[in-house]
PDB file of C-alpha atoms in Angstrom:
ATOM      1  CA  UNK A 294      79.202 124.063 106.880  1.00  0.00           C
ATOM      2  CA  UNK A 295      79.962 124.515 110.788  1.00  0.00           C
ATOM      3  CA  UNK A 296      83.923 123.254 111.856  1.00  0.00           C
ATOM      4  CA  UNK A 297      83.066 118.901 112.688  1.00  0.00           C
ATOM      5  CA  UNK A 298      86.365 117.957 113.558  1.00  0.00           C
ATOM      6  CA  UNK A 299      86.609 118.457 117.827  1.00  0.00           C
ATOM      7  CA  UNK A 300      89.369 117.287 120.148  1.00  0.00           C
ATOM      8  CA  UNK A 301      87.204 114.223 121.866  1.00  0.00           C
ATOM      9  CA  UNK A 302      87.653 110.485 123.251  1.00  0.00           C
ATOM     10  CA  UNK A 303      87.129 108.231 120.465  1.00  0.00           C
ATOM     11  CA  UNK A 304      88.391 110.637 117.465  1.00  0.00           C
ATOM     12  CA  UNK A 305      90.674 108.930 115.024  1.00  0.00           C
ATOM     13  CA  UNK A 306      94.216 110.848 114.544  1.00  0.00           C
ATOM     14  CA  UNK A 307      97.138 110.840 112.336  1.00  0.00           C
ATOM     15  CA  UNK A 308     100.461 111.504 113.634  1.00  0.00           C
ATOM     16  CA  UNK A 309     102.257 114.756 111.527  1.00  0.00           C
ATOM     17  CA  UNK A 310     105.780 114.765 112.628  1.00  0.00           C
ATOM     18  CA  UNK A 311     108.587 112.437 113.602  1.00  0.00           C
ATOM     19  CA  UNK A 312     108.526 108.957 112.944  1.00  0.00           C
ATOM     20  CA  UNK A 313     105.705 107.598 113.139  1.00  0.00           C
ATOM     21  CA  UNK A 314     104.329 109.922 111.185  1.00  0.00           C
ATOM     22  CA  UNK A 315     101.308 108.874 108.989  1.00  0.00           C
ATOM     23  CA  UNK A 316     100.566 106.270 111.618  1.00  0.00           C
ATOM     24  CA  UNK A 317      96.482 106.313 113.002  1.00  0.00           C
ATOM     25  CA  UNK A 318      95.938 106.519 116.369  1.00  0.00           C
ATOM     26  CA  UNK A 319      92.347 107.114 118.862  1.00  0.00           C
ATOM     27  CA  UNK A 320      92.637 109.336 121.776  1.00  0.00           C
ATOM     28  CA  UNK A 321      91.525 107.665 124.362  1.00  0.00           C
ATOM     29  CA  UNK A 322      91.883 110.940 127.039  1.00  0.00           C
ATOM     30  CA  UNK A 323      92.618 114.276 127.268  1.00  0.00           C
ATOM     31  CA  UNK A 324      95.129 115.275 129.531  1.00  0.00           C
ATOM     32  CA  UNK A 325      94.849 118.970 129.071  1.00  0.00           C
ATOM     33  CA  UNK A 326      94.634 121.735 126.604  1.00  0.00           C
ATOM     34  CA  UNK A 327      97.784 121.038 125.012  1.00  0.00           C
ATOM     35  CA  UNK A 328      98.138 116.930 125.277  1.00  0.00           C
ATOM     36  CA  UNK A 329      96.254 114.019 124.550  1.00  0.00           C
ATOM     37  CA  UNK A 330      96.387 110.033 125.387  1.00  0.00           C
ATOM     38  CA  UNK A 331      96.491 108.589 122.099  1.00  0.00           C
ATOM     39  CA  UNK A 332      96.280 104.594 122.143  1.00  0.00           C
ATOM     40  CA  UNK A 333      96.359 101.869 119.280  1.00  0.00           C
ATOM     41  CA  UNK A 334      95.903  98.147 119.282  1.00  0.00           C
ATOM     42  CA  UNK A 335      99.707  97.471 118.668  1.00  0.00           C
ATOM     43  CA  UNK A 336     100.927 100.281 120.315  1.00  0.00           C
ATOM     44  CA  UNK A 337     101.575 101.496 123.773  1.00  0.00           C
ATOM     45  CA  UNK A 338      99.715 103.928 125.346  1.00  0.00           C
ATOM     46  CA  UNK A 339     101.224 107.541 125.246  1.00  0.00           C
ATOM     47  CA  UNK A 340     100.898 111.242 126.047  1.00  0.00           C
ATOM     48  CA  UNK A 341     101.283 113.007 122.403  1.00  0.00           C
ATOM     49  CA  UNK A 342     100.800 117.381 122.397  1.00  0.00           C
ATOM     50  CA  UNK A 343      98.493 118.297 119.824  1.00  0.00           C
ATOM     51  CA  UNK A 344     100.419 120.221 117.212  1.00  0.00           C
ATOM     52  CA  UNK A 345     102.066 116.865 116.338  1.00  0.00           C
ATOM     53  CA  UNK A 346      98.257 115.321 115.793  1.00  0.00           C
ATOM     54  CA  UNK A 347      96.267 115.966 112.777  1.00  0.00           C
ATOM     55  CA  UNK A 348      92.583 115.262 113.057  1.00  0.00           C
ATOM     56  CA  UNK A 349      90.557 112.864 111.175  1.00  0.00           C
ATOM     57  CA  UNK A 350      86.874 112.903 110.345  1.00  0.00           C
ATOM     58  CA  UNK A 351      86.382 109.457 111.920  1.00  0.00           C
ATOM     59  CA  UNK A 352      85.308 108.851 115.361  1.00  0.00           C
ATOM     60  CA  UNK A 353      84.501 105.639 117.303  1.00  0.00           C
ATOM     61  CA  UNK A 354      82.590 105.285 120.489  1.00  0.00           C
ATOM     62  CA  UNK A 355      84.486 104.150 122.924  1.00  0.00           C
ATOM     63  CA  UNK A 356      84.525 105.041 126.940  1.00  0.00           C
ATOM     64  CA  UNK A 357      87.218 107.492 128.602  1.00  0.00           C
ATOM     65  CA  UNK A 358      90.660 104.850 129.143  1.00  0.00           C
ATOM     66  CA  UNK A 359      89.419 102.279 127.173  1.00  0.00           C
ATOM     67  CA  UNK A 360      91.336  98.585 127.008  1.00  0.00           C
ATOM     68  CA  UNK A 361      92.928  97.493 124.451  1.00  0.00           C
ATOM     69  CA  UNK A 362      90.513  95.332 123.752  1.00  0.00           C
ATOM     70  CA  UNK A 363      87.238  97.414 123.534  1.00  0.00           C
ATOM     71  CA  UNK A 364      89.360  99.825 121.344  1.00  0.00           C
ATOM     72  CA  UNK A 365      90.222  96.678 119.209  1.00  0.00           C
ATOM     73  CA  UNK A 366      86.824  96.156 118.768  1.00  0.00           C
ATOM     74  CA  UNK A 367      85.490  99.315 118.017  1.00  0.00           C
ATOM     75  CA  UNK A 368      88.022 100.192 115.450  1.00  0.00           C
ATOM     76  CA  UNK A 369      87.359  96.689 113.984  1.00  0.00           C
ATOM     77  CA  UNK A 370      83.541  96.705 113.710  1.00  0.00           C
ATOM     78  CA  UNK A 371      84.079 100.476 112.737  1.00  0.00           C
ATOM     79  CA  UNK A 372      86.544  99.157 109.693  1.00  0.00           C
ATOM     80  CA  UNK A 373      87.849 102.194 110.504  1.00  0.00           C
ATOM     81  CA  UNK A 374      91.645 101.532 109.117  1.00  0.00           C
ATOM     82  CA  UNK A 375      90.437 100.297 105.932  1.00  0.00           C
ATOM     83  CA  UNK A 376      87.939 103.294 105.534  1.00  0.00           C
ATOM     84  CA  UNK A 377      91.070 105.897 106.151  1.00  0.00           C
ATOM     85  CA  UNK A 378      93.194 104.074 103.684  1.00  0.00           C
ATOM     86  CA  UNK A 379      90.419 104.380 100.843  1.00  0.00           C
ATOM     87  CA  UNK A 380      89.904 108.059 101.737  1.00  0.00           C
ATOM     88  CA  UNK A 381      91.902 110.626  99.870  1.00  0.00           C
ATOM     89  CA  UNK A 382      94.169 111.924 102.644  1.00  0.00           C
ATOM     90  CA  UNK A 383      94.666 107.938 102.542  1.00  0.00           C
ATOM     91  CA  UNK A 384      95.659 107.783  98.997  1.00  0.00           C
ATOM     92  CA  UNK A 385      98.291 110.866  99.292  1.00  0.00           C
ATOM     93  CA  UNK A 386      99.921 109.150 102.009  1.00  0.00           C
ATOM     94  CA  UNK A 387     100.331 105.922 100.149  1.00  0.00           C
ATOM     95  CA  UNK A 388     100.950 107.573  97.132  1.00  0.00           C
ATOM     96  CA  UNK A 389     104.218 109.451  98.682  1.00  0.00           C
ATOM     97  CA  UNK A 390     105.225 106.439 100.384  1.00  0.00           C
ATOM     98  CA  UNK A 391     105.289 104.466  97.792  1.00  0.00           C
ATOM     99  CA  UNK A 392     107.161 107.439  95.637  1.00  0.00           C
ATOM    100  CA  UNK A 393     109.747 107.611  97.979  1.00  0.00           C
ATOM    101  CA  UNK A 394     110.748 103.868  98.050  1.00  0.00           C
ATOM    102  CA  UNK A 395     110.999 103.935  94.548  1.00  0.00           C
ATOM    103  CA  UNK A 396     115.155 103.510  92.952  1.00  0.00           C
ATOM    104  CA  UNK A 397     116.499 106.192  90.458  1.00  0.00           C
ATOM    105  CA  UNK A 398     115.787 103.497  87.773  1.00  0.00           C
ATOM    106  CA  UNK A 399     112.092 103.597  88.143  1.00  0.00           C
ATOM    107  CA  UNK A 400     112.075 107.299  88.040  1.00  0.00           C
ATOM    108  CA  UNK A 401     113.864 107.245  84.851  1.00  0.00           C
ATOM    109  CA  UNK A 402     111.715 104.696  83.416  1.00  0.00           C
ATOM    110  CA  UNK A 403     108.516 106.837  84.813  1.00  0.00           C
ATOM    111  CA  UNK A 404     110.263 110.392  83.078  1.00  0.00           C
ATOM    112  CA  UNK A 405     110.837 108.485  79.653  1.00  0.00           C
ATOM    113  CA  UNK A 406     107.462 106.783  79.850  1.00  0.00           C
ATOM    114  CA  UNK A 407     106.132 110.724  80.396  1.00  0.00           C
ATOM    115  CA  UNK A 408     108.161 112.052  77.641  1.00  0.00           C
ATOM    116  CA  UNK A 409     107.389 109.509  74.970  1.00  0.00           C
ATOM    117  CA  UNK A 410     103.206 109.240  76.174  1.00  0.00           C
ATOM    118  CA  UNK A 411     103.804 113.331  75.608  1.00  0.00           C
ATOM    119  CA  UNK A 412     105.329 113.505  72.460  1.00  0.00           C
ATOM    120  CA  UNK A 413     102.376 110.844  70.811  1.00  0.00           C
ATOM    121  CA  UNK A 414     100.081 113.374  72.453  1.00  0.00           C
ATOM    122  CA  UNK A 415     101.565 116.119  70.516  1.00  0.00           C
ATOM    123  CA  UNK A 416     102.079 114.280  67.119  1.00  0.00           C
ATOM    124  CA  UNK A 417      98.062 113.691  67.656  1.00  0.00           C
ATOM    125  CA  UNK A 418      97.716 117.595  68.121  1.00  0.00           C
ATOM    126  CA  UNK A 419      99.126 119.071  65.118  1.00  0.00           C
ATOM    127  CA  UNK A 420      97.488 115.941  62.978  1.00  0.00           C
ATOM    128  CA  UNK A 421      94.050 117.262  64.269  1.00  0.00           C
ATOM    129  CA  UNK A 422      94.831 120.911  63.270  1.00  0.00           C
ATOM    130  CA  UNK A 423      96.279 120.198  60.164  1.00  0.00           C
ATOM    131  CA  UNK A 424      93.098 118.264  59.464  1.00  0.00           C
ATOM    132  CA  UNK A 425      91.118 121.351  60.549  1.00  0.00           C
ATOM    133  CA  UNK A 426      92.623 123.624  58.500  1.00  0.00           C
TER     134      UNK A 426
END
């Protein structure tokens, strides 16, 4: 399958370093071959270089410098937020944030849930091949 994912106005990004990273973002321009103007309804406006933007396969159309709010629109009737967050990458970014604001007590309670779900698991085991045999 030929490469879909281009540098171009309208494509969807997700910031990979510093921190906002995991944030969405739309480029809106392209400065040059290094930089792009990424834009977001809540957000400024800014120039971000591309080895700090990861690229999505959503796109909207919107025109070169758009306003905020044509690109509020398009990302709205595109539902394009929403559609991210149920996407895998989505779900691996959720899934580590909510790992890392977990406390030390929930990741005991999550290793002794593991170890007692894997010991039934293994009492199950050897009554099946005792059975067998």
């Amino acid at each position: 399958m030929p490469f879909q994912r281009y540098v171009e106005v309208g494509r969807v990004v997700i910031i990979n370093y510093g921190k906002e990273y995991g944030k969405l973002y739309v480029i809106t321009d392209i400065v040059d071959q290094n930089r792009a103007l990424i834009d977001r309804p809540d957000e400024v406006r800014r120039i971000e270089n591309f080895k700090r933007l990861q690229l999505t396969d959503f796109k909207i159309e919107i025109p070169k410098l758009a306003k905020k709010k044509a690109l509020k629109e398009a990302l709205e009737s595109n539902d394009v937020f929403s559609k991210f967050e149920k996407s895998a990458w989505g779900q691996k970014l959720s899934a580590r944030v909510s790992k890392a604001t977990t406390t030390d007590f929930q990741r005991y309670q999550w290793s002794i849930a593991k170890t007692k779900k894997s010991q039934a698991v293994k009492k199950e085991l050897k009554k099946l091949q005792k059975a067998e045999s």
